[in-house]
Amino acid sequence: MVSALVNVLAYTLIPVTAATIGGVIAAWRTPGPRIRSFVQHFAAGVVVAAAAGELLPDVVHEKSL
């Protein structure tokens, strides 16, 4: 039980650290339009990939029937 909690906390530290570092960098140096565009396009790609990952298995399963 304790080892599972330690694993969860360890994996949680990765996005928390990345968000903290990104926030500090953004507060110190405001991103320009090009960097902002890159980040927005990356976020859109992540959303599309997550949606496809959720929907694609159901579509493939329905086609096989």
PDB file of C-alpha atoms in Angstrom:
ATOM      1  CA  MET A   1       0.000   0.000   0.000  1.00  0.00           C
ATOM      2  CA  VAL A   2       2.762   2.443   0.929  1.00  0.00           C
ATOM      3  CA  SER A   3       4.821   1.587  -2.149  1.00  0.00           C
ATOM      4  CA  ALA A   4       1.826   2.286  -4.389  1.00  0.00           C
ATOM      5  CA  LEU A   5       1.421   5.702  -2.774  1.00  0.00           C
ATOM      6  CA  VAL A   6       5.111   6.426  -3.250  1.00  0.00           C
ATOM      7  CA  ASN A   7       4.841   5.452  -6.938  1.00  0.00           C
ATOM      8  CA  VAL A   8       1.829   7.716  -7.448  1.00  0.00           C
ATOM      9  CA  LEU A   9       3.557  10.632  -5.748  1.00  0.00           C
ATOM     10  CA  ALA A  10       6.723  10.064  -7.779  1.00  0.00           C
ATOM     11  CA  TYR A  11       4.798  10.108 -11.053  1.00  0.00           C
ATOM     12  CA  THR A  12       2.862  13.172  -9.885  1.00  0.00           C
ATOM     13  CA  LEU A  13       6.080  15.089  -9.332  1.00  0.00           C
ATOM     14  CA  ILE A  14       6.907  14.988 -13.054  1.00  0.00           C
ATOM     15  CA  PRO A  15       4.033  17.223 -14.288  1.00  0.00           C
ATOM     16  CA  VAL A  16       4.154  19.369 -11.142  1.00  0.00           C
ATOM     17  CA  THR A  17       7.839  20.075 -11.702  1.00  0.00           C
ATOM     18  CA  ALA A  18       7.310  20.777 -15.410  1.00  0.00           C
ATOM     19  CA  ALA A  19       4.421  23.162 -14.695  1.00  0.00           C
ATOM     20  CA  THR A  20       6.397  24.978 -12.006  1.00  0.00           C
ATOM     21  CA  ILE A  21       9.445  25.407 -14.216  1.00  0.00           C
ATOM     22  CA  GLY A  22       7.275  26.544 -17.120  1.00  0.00           C
ATOM     23  CA  GLY A  23       5.462  29.042 -14.904  1.00  0.00           C
ATOM     24  CA  VAL A  24       8.711  30.498 -13.599  1.00  0.00           C
ATOM     25  CA  ILE A  25      10.124  30.828 -17.112  1.00  0.00           C
ATOM     26  CA  ALA A  26       6.901  32.431 -18.406  1.00  0.00           C
ATOM     27  CA  ALA A  27       6.877  34.909 -15.496  1.00  0.00           C
ATOM     28  CA  TRP A  28      10.527  35.784 -16.038  1.00  0.00           C
ATOM     29  CA  ARG A  29      10.387  36.050 -19.832  1.00  0.00           C
ATOM     30  CA  THR A  30       7.064  36.538 -21.606  1.00  0.00           C
ATOM     31  CA  PRO A  31       6.783  34.187 -24.610  1.00  0.00           C
ATOM     32  CA  GLY A  32       6.523  35.826 -27.996  1.00  0.00           C
ATOM     33  CA  PRO A  33       3.853  35.122 -30.600  1.00  0.00           C
ATOM     34  CA  ARG A  34       5.872  32.334 -32.254  1.00  0.00           C
ATOM     35  CA  ILE A  35       6.469  30.379 -29.031  1.00  0.00           C
ATOM     36  CA  ARG A  36       2.832  30.910 -28.008  1.00  0.00           C
ATOM     37  CA  SER A  37       1.746  29.507 -31.377  1.00  0.00           C
ATOM     38  CA  PHE A  38       3.999  26.456 -30.948  1.00  0.00           C
ATOM     39  CA  VAL A  39       2.548  25.755 -27.500  1.00  0.00           C
ATOM     40  CA  GLN A  40      -1.041  26.149 -28.723  1.00  0.00           C
ATOM     41  CA  HIS A  41      -0.460  23.810 -31.660  1.00  0.00           C
ATOM     42  CA  PHE A  42       1.189  21.238 -29.391  1.00  0.00           C
ATOM     43  CA  ALA A  43      -1.760  21.409 -26.961  1.00  0.00           C
ATOM     44  CA  ALA A  44      -4.213  20.963 -29.834  1.00  0.00           C
ATOM     45  CA  GLY A  45      -2.279  17.891 -30.982  1.00  0.00           C
ATOM     46  CA  VAL A  46      -2.411  16.420 -27.486  1.00  0.00           C
ATOM     47  CA  VAL A  47      -6.181  16.937 -27.351  1.00  0.00           C
ATOM     48  CA  VAL A  48      -6.679  15.323 -30.781  1.00  0.00           C
ATOM     49  CA  ALA A  49      -4.448  12.382 -29.802  1.00  0.00           C
ATOM     50  CA  ALA A  50      -6.370  11.867 -26.554  1.00  0.00           C
ATOM     51  CA  ALA A  51      -9.712  11.975 -28.368  1.00  0.00           C
ATOM     52  CA  ALA A  52      -8.482   9.538 -31.012  1.00  0.00           C
ATOM     53  CA  GLY A  53      -7.116   7.241 -28.319  1.00  0.00           C
ATOM     54  CA  GLU A  54     -10.523   7.158 -26.654  1.00  0.00           C
ATOM     55  CA  LEU A  55     -12.656   6.804 -29.792  1.00  0.00           C
ATOM     56  CA  LEU A  56     -10.548   4.686 -32.151  1.00  0.00           C
ATOM     57  CA  PRO A  57     -10.732   1.382 -30.231  1.00  0.00           C
ATOM     58  CA  ASP A  58     -14.545   1.575 -30.172  1.00  0.00           C
ATOM     59  CA  VAL A  59     -14.692   2.260 -33.924  1.00  0.00           C
ATOM     60  CA  VAL A  60     -12.318  -0.632 -34.712  1.00  0.00           C
ATOM     61  CA  HIS A  61     -14.308  -2.955 -32.441  1.00  0.00           C
ATOM     62  CA  GLU A  62     -17.616  -1.997 -34.092  1.00  0.00           C
ATOM     63  CA  LYS A  63     -16.125  -2.559 -37.585  1.00  0.00           C
ATOM     64  CA  SER A  64     -14.982  -6.070 -36.680  1.00  0.00           C
ATOM     65  CA  LEU A  65     -18.487  -7.230 -35.773  1.00  0.00           C
TER      66      LEU A  65
END
